[in-house]
Every structure is written in structure tokens, then in C-alpha cells.
Tab-separated table of C-alpha atoms in Angstrom:
chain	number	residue	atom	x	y	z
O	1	UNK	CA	0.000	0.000	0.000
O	2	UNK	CA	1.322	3.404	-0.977
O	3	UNK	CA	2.143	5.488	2.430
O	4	UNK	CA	0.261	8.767	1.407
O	5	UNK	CA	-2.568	6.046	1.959
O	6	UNK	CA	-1.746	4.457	5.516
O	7	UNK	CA	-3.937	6.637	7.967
O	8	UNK	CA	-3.911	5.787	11.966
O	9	UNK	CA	-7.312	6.010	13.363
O	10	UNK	CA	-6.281	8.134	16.551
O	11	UNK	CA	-8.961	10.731	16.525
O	12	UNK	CA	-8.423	14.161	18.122
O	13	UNK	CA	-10.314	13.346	21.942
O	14	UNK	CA	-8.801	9.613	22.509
O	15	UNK	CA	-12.267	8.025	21.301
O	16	UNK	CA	-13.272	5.916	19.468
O	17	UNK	CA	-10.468	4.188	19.229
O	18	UNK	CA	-10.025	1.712	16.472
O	19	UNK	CA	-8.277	-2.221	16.389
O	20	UNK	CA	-4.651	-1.838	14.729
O	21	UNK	CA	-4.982	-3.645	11.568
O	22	UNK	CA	-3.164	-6.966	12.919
O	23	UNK	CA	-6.135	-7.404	15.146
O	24	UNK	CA	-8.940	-6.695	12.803
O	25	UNK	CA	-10.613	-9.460	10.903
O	26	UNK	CA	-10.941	-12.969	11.237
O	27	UNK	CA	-10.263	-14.808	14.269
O	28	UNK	CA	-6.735	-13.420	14.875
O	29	UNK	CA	-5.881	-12.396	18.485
O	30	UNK	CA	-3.375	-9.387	19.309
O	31	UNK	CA	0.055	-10.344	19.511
O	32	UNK	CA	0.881	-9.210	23.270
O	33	UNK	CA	4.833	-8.307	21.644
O	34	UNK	CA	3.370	-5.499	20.005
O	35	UNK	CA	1.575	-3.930	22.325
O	36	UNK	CA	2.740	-1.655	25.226
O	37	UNK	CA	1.727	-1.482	28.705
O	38	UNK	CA	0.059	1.432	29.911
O	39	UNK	CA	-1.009	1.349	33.538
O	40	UNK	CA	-2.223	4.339	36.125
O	41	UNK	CA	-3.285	4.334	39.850
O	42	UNK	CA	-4.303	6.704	41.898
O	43	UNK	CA	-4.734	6.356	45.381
O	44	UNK	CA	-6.480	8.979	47.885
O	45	UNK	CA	-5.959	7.366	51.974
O	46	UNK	CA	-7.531	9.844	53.876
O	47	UNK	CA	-6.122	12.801	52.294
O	48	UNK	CA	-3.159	11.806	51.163
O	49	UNK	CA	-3.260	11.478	47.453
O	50	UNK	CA	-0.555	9.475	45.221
O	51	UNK	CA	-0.750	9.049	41.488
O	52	UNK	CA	1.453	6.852	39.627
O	53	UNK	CA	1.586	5.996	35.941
O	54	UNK	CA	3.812	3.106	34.313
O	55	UNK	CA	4.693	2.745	30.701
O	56	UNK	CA	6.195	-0.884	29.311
O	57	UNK	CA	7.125	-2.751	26.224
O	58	UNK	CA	7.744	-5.723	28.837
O	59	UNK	CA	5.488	-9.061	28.324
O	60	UNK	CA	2.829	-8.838	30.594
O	61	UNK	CA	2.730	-12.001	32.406
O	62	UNK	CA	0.151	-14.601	32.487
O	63	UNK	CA	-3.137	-14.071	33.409
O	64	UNK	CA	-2.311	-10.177	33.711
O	65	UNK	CA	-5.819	-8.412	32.834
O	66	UNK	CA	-5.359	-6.097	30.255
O	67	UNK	CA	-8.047	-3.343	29.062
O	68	UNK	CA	-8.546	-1.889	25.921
O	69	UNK	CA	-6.841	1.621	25.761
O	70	UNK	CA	-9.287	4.304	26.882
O	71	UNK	CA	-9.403	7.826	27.960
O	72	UNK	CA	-9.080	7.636	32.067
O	73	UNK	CA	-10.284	10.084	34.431
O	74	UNK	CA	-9.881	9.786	38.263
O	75	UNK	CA	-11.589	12.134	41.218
O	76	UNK	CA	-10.623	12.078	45.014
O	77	UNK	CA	-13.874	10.136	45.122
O	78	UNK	CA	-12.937	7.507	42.291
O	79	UNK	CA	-9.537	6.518	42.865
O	80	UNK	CA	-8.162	3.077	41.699
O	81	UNK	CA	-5.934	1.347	39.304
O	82	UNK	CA	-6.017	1.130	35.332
O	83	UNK	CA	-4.107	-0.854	33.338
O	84	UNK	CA	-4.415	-1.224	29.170
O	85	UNK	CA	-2.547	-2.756	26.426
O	86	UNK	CA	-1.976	0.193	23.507
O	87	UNK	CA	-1.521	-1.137	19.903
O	88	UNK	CA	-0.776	0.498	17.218
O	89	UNK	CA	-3.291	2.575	15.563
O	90	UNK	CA	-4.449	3.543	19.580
O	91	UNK	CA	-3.635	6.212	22.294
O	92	UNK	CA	-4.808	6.307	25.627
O	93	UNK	CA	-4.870	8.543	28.863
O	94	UNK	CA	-4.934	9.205	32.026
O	95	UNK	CA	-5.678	12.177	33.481
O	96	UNK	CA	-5.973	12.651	37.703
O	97	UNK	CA	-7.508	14.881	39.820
O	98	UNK	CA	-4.658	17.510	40.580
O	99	UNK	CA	-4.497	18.533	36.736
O	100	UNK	CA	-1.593	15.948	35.878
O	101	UNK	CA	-2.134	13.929	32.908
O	102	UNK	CA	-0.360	10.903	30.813
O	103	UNK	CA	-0.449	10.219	27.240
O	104	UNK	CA	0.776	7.569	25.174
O	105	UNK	CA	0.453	6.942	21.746
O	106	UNK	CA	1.216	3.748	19.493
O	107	UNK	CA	2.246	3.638	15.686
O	108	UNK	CA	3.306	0.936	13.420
O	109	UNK	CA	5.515	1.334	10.193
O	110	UNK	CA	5.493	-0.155	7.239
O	111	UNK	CA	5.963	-3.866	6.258
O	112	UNK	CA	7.864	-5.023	3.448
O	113	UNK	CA	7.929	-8.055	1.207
O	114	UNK	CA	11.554	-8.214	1.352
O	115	UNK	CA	14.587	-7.157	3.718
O	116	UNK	CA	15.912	-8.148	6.964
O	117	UNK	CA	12.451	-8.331	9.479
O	118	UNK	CA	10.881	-6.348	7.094
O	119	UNK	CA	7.299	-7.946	7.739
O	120	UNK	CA	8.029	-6.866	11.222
O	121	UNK	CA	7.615	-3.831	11.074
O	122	UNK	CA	8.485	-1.306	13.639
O	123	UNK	CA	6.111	-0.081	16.638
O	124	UNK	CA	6.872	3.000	18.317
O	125	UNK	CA	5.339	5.234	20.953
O	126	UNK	CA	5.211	8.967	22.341
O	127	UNK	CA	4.671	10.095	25.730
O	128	UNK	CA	3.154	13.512	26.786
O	129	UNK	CA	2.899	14.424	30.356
O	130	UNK	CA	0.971	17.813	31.221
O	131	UNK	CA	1.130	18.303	27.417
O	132	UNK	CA	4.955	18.362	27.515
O	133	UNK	CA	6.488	15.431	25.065
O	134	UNK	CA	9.083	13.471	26.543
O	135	UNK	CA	9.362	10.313	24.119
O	136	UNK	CA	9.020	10.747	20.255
O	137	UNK	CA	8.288	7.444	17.801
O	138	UNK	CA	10.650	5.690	20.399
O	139	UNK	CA	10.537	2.094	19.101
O	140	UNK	CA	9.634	-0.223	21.356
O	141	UNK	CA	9.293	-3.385	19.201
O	142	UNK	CA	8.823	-4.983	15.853
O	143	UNK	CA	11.538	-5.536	12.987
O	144	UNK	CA	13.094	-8.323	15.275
O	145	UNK	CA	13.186	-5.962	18.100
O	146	UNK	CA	13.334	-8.874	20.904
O	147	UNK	CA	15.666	-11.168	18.648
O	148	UNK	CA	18.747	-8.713	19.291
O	149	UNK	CA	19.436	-8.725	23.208
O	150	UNK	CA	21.174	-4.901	22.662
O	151	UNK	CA	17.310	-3.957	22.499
O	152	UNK	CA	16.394	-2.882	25.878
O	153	UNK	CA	12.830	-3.101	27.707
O	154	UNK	CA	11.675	-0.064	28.459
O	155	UNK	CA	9.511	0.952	31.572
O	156	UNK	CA	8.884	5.110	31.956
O	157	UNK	CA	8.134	5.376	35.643
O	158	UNK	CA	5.749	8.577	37.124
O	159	UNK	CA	5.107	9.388	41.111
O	160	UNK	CA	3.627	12.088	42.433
O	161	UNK	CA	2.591	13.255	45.602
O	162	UNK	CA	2.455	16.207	47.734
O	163	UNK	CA	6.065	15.516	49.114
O	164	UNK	CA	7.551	14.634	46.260
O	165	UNK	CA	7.502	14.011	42.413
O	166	UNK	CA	9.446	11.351	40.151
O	167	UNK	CA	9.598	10.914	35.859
O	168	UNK	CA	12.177	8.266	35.336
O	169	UNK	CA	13.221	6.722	31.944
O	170	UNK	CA	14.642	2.612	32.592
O	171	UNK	CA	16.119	0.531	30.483
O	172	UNK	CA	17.370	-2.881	30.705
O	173	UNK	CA	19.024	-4.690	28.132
O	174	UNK	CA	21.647	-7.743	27.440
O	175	UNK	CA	20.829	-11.550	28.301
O	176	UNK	CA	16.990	-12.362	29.023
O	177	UNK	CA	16.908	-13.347	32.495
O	178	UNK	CA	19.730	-11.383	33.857
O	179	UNK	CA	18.525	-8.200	33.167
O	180	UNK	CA	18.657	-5.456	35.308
O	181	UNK	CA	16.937	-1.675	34.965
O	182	UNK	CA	18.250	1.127	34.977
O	183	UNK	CA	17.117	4.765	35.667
O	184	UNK	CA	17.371	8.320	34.815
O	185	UNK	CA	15.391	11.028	35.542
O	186	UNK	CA	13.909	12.446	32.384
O	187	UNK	CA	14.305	16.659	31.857
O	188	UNK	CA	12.423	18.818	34.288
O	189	UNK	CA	8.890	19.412	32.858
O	190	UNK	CA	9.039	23.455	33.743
O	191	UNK	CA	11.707	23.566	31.040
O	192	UNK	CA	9.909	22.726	28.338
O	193	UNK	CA	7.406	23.692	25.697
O	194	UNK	CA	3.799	22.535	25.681
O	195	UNK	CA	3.387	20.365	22.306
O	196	UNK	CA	0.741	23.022	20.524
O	197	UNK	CA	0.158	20.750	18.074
O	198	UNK	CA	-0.774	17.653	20.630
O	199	UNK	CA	-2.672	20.279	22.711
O	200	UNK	CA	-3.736	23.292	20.545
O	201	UNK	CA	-4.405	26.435	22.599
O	202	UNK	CA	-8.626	27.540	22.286
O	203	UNK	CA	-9.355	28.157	19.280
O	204	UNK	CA	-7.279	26.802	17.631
O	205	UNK	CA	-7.538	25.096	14.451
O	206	UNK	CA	-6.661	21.392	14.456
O	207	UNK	CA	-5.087	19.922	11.131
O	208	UNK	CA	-7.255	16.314	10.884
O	209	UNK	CA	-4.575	13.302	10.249
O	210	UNK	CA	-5.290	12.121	6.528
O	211	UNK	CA	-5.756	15.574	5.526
O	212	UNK	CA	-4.114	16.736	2.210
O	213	UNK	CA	-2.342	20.357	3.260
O	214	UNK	CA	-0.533	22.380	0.280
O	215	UNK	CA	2.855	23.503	0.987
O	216	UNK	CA	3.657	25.521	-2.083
O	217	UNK	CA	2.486	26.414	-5.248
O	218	UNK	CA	-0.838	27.775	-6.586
O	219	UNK	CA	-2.967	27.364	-9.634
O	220	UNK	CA	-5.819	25.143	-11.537
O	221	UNK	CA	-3.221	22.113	-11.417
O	222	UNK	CA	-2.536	22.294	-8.007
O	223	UNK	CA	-5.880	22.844	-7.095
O	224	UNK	CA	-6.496	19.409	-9.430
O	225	UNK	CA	-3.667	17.940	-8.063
O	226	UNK	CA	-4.802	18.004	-4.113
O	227	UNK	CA	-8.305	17.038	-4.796
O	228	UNK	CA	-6.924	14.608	-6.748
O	229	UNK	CA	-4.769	13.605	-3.709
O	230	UNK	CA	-7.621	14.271	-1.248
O	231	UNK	CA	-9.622	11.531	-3.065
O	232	UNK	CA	-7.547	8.971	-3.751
O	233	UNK	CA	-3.884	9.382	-2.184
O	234	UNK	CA	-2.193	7.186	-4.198
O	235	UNK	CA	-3.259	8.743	-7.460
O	236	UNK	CA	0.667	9.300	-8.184
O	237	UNK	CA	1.737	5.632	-7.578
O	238	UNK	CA	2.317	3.498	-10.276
O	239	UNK	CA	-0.957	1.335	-9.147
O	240	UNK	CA	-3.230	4.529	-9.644
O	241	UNK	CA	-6.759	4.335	-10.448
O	242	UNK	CA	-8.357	7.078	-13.475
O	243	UNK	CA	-8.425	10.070	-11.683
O	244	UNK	CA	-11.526	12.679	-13.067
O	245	UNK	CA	-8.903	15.672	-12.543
O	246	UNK	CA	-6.724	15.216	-15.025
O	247	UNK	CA	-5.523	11.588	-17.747
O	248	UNK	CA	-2.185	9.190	-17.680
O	249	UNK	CA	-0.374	7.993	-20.753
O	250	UNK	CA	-1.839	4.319	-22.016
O	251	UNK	CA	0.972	2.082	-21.108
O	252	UNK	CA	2.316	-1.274	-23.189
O	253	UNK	CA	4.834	-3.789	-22.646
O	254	UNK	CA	7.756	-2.350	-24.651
O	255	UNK	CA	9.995	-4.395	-26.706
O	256	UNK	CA	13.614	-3.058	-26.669
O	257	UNK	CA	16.514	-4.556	-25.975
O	258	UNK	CA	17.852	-2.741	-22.756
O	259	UNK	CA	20.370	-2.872	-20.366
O	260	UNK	CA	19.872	-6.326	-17.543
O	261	UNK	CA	19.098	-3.553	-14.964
O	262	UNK	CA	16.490	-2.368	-16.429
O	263	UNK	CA	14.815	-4.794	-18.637
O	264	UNK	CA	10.820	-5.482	-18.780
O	265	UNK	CA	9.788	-1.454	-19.293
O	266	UNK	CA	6.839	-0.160	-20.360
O	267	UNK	CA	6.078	2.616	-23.217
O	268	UNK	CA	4.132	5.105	-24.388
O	269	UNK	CA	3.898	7.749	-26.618
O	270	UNK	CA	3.306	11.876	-25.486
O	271	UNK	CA	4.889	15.134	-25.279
O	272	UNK	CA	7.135	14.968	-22.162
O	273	UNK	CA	8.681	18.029	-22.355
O	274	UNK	CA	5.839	20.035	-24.017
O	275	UNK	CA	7.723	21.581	-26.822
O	276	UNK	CA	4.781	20.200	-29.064
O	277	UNK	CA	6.413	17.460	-29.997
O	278	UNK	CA	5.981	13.837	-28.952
O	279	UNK	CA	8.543	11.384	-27.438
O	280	UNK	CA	8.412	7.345	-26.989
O	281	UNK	CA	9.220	7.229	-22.882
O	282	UNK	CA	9.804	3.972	-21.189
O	283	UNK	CA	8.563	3.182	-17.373
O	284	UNK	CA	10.415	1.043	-15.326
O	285	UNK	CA	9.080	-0.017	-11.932
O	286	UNK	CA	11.296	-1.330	-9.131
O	287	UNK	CA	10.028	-2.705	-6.316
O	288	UNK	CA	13.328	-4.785	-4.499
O	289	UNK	CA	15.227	-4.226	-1.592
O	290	UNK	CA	17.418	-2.038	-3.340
O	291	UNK	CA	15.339	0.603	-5.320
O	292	UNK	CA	11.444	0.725	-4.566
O	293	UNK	CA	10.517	3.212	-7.344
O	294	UNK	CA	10.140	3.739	-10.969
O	295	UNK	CA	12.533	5.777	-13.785
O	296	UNK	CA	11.202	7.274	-17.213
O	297	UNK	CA	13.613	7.449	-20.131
O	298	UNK	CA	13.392	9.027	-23.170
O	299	UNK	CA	15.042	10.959	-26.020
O	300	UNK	CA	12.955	14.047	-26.735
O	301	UNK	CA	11.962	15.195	-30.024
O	302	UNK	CA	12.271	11.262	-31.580
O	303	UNK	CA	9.577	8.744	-31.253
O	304	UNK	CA	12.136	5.860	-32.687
O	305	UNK	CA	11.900	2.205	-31.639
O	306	UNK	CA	13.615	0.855	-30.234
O	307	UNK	CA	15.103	3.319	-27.856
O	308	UNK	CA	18.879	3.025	-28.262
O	309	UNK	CA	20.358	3.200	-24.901
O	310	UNK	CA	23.235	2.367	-22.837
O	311	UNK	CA	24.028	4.163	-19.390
O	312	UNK	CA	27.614	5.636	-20.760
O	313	UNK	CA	26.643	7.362	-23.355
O	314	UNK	CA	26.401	10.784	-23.253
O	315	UNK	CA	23.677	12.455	-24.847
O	316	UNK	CA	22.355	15.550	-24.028
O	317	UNK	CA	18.636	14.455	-25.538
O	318	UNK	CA	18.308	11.621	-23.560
O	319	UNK	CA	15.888	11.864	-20.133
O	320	UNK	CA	16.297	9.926	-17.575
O	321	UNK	CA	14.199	10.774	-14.206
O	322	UNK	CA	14.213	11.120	-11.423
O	323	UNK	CA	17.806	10.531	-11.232
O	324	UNK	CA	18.126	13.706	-13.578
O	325	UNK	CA	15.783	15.935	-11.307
O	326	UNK	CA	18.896	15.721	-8.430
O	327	UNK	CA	19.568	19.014	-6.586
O	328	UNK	CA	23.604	18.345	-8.159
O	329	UNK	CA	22.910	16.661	-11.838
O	330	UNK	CA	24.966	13.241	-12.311
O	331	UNK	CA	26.315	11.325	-15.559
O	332	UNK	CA	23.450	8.160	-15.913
O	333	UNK	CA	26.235	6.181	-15.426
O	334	UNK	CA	26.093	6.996	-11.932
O	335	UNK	CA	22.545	6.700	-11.509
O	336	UNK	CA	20.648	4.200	-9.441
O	337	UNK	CA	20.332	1.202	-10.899
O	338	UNK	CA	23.572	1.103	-12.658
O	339	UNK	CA	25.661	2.424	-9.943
O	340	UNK	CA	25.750	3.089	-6.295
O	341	UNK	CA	27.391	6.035	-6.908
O	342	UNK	CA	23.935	8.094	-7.328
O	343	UNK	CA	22.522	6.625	-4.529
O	344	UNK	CA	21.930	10.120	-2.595
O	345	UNK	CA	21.239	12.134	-5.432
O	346	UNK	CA	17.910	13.164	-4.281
O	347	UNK	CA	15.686	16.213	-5.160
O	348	UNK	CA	14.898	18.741	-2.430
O	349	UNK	CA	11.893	20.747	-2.752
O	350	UNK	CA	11.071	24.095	0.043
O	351	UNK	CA	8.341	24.306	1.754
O	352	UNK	CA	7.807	27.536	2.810
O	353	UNK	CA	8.491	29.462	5.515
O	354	UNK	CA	9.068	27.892	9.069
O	355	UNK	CA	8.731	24.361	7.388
O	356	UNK	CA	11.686	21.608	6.560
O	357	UNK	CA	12.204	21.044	3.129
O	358	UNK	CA	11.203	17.910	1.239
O	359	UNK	CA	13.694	15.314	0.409
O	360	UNK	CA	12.490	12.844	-2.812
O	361	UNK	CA	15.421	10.045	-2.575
O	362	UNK	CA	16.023	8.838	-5.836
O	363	UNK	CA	15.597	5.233	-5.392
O	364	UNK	CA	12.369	5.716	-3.647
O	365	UNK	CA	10.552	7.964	-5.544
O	366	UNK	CA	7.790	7.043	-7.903
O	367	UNK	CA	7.672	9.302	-11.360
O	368	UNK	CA	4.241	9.371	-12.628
O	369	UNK	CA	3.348	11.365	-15.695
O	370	UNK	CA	0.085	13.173	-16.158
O	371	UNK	CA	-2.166	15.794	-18.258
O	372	UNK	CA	-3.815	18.680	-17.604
O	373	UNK	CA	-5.344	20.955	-19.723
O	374	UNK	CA	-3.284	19.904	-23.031
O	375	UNK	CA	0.331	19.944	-20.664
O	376	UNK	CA	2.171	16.851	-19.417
O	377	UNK	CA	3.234	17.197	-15.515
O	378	UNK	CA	5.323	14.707	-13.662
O	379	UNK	CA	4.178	13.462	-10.190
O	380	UNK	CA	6.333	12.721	-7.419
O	381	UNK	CA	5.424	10.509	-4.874
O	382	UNK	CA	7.803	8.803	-2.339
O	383	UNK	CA	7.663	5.552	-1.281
O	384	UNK	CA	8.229	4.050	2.407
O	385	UNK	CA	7.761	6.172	5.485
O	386	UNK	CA	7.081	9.283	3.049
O	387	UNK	CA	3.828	11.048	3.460
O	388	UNK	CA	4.741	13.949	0.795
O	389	UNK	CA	4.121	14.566	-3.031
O	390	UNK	CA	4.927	16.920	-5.599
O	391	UNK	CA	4.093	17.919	-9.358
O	392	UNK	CA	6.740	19.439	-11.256
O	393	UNK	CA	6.046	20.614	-14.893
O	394	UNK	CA	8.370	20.208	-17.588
O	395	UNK	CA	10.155	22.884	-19.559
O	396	UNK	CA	10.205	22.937	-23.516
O	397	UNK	CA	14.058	24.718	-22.764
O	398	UNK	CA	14.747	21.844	-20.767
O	399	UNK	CA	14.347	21.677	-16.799
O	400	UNK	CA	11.251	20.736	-14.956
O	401	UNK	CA	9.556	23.402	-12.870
O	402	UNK	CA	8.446	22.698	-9.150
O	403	UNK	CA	4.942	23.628	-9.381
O	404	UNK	CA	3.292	22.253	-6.029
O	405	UNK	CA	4.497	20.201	-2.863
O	406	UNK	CA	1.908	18.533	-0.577
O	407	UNK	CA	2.031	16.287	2.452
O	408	UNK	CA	-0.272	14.261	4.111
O	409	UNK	CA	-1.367	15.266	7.815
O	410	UNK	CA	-0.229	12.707	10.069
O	411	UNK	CA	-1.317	11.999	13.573
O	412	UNK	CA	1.051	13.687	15.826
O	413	UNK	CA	4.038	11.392	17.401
């Protein structure tokens, strides 16, 4: 599935929260290694009032009851003890009666097909306390996480009373059995900044995760382009569906004799450049450990077949994308996947003031070509953890124009 298209289902108040999508379907239980432990207790004996609030990637043990993550709220007159398991895909809280409050969220990465663990894939959390984050997409298990003994458990510790207060960070890794935590205190709270976007001041607004924001550019193709997105996200991966905002170039098996590397292409026959006149471009998808992308080639101005082309030669007609779109322009030679020695030429798009730039690495970036309104643009989607896309428009002179830059809202971590 193309990541513009994963979406977790944390809404904005805690509830309802959904099943991660190992759970969901069939007869399939949880497995308890991906899930982390999230329990609170607060205890009021005659006045004196503790709270206490533990955070685990540890195996519960057996028998331990665990309840579904939830959004906890205890008074002097309802104190007690709350524990949860927190899968991916959930958050929970806990919130007690002098103000304080714990929150913990749960994501999952993406799984592969191929690669070392890579249908394991990673589960991480972030912790907020009083609003303040203290953890950030820590990983806490998946991609083998429990095979390799240098992985700790991890258990955040929080006590409070009205003689003292304790936020503690323990880890305990090597041999299982003989493990032994250890504890730090984490940074006082008074130091830092309340995480606006976690807990937006009144008023307000609050970006909703899935959303399709615009970081640059303006226009009737970028306002295509993100409905277009907001619709269907993957609408620039090479799986995309018709899209009623704009048309792709028919695709055929094409029959030239190529280089190993990139044998099996497909071709069509359009304007890349839009000078007026037509080229024969050939699509190559990758989708291995090594490059999970796609490259177009073509030599503008000549519709020939077959497409004579070998990586040395240099020829100063001849596209070949995205390794050509690279913030420092390479020799194909050097271009991913003929030679390692392209392997971080990757295009970096702004995105605007106060934002980080966009990185498009160049073996993990899909190229998808499309029309609107009698011009050929080229799509840019990454593939992996991205959540970011682009539509650049190609220049008669030569060049390719960066006409709009969107990301995906994701829920906060």
C-alpha cells in the first residue's frame, strides 16, 4: 500500500479508538509483543493522594488483565488502578484529579515483502505528560526488536505526591533473564514547551490526520492535483486508479533490448517536455530491496523504436528521471540502478516558511506522468515512510519546474 494512503485512526479526543490492523478481521488475536503497557493508579488514603503511571514494552505475564486503551479520568472520590494494552493505531490517557495527565500513543511502520524483518515492522510510541512530550516514535518493538538482546525493555516510571515528584526513563538490556533496569530522571517538565500541536491552545484550528495540506504552489493544477490527492492518495503511484482531474499515458509492454538492470519497461507515446512534440518514454518499476521506485527514459523530439540506450553514453537528448531531477545533476552512469554512486542524489523541494524542506530520494521515488489541460506534468510521490508529493512541470528549454508540494497530515508522534 502506498504510504500517502496508511492513515492511523487516533482521533483528536482519545475516542473511538479503532483495532490496529493486525487485530482486525478474522479470528486473529493481538500479539501481546506489540503492544505496550500502559497502567495508572491513583490512590487517595484519607487525604493523602498518590498518582502513579507506568509505561512498558515488557510481556505482561500470564493471566495479567489487560483493558482496551481508553481515555481515564480519576476524582478524590474515584480513585483506583487502570491498566491497558496500547496497539498500534491507539492512544490512551490518564488524566488525575490535581491537573496531571499521561499520554501515550502507538504507531506501526510499514511492512515489506523483502529485507531483513521487514514484515516486522516497527512499533513505536510517544509520551506527553501535562502536554509536555518526553518520548518521540521511540521504538519499542517490531523488525526483530526482541531477537537482538542490545534492544532494551523499556519501563517510563511517574510518582507524584504532595512531598515529592518522580519521571524516570529505565532501560534494561543484554541476556533475558539477567537483566537489570536502569534509571534516569527524564528533563524537568518546567523547562519545556507545551506540544501546541498535541494540545492546541482555544481556538485553535486542528489539522485532521489524513488531511491533504498544500505547501507551495498555486494554480488550476494544483488545485487538481490536491483534490486529486484528497480523493484517492495514491493517485501518483504506479498502481493509480483514473483520476476525473486530469488523464495518464496508455501504457504497453515495450519491446527493446535494454540494459539487464532495467529490462521489462513499459512505453508510451506523449509530449514529455511540451515543446509540441511527442517522445516514446519507457517506465520502469522497481520494487526490491534495493530501489522501490520507478525511472522514465526518453530521447525528446524522436519517437524511434527501439530506444537506443546504454548508461555511458552521453547524450544531451536523452531523459532519464528522477535521477536527472537531483539538486547536483549526475552522468546516468552513476545513476541508481547502474551504480551506487547516485545513490543520494535526491531532489529537495522548500516548503515555505518555518517548514523543513522535502527530500524525494532517488531510489524511492515514484515518477508518474500526467495531463492537464493539453500539458504533461510529472508526479512525485515517495515511497516508504514518506507522506509527501509533488508535481513538477516540464520545460520545452529543458528543466522541470516545481509547481506544487503537498504532504499528508499525520497523527502527531
Amino acid at each position: 500500500m502506498h504510504p500517502l494512503l496508511r492513515h492511523l485512526c487516533l482521533s483528536a479526543l482519545l475516542a473511538p479508538l479503532c483495532l490496529p490492523s493486525h487485530a482486525q478481521g478474522g479470528n486473529d488475536a493481538p500479539d501481546p509483543e506489540r503492544a505496550v503497557r500502559f497502567s495508572c493508579t491513583y490512590l487517595n488514603d484519607a487525604g493523602e493522594e498518590t498518582e502513579s503511571a507506568t509505561i512498558s514494552n515488557e510481556l505482561p505475564t500470564a493471566g495479567a488483565a489487560q483493558g482496551k486503551p481508553r481515555q481515564v479520568t480519576f476524582t478524590r472520590a474515584r480513585p483506583g488502578i487502570e491498566r491497558m494494552a496500547v496497539y498500534a493505531g491507539n492512544a490512551a490517557e490518564c488524566t488525575f484529579p490535581s491537573g496531571n495527565r499521561i499520554r501515550v500513543k502507538v504507531g506501526e511502520g510499514e511492512a515489506y515483502a523483502y529485507g531483513m524483518c521487514g514484515a516486522d515492522p516497527e512499533v513505536f510510541l510517544s509520551v506527553w505528560v501535562n502536554g509536555k512530550k518526553i518520548e518521540s516514535r521511540r521504538q519499542v518493538a517490531g523488525n526483530c526488536y526482541r531477537d537482538d538482546d542490545s534492544n532494551p525493555d523499556l519501563r517510563l516510571d511517574y510518582r507524584h505526591t504532595a512531598a515529592s515528584a518522580r519521571l524516570e526513563h529505565c532501560e534494561a538490556a543484554g541476556a533475558k533473564g539477567v537483566r537489570r533496569f536502569a534509571c534516569k530522571p527524564y528533563p524537568d517538565l518546567a523547562k519545556l514547551a507545551v506540544d501546541t500541536v498535541e494540545y492546541p491552545p482555544p481556538g485553535a484550528a486542528r489539522s485532521k490526520p489524513g488531511a491533504i495540506e498544500r505547501l507551495s504552489g498555486t494554480g488550476p493544477v494544483c488545485d487538481a492535483a490536491q483534490a486529486a490527492l484528497t480523493e484517492d492518495a495514491g493517485v501518483f503511484h504506479q498502481d493509480a486508479k483514473p483520476s476525473r482531474h486530469f488523464a495518464y499515458p496508455d501504457w504497453k509492454p515495450a519491446s527493446d533490448t535494454l540494459p539487464g538492470e532495467i529490462t521489462n519497461a513499459e512505453q508510451s507515446v506523449f509530449d514529455l517536455n511540451n515543446d509540441g512534440t511527442p517522445e516514446r518514454v519507457l517506465r520502469k518499476i522497481f520494487y526490491n530491496h534495493y530501489m522501490d521506485g520507478s525511472i522514465l527514459m526518453a530521447r525528446y523530439g524522436s519517437t524511434a523504436a527501439p530506444l537506443a540506450f546504454t548508461p555511458s553514453a552521453r547524450d544531451s537528448k536523452l531523459a532519464y528521471l528522477p535521477c536527472q531531477l537531483a539538486d547536483k545533476p549526475i552522468p546516468i552512469a552513476s545513476c541508481p540502478p547502474f551504480s551506487q554512486k547516485g545513490d543520494e542524489a535526491n531532489l529537495t523541494l522548500p516548503a515555505g516558511p518555518g517548514k523543513d524542506p522535502v527530500e524525494f530520494r532517488n531510489r524511492y521515488t515514484i515518477v508518474t506522468p500526467f495531463f492537464f489541460r493539453s500539458r504533461t506534468y510529472l508526479g512525485l510521490a515517495g515511497t516508504g515512510n514518506s507522506d509527501e508529493a509533488a508535481v513538477l512541470e516540464p520545460q520545452p528549454a529543458g528543466g522541470y519546474r516545481p509547481a506544487c508540494l503537498f504532504r499528508r497530515v499525520t497523527v502527531n508522534f
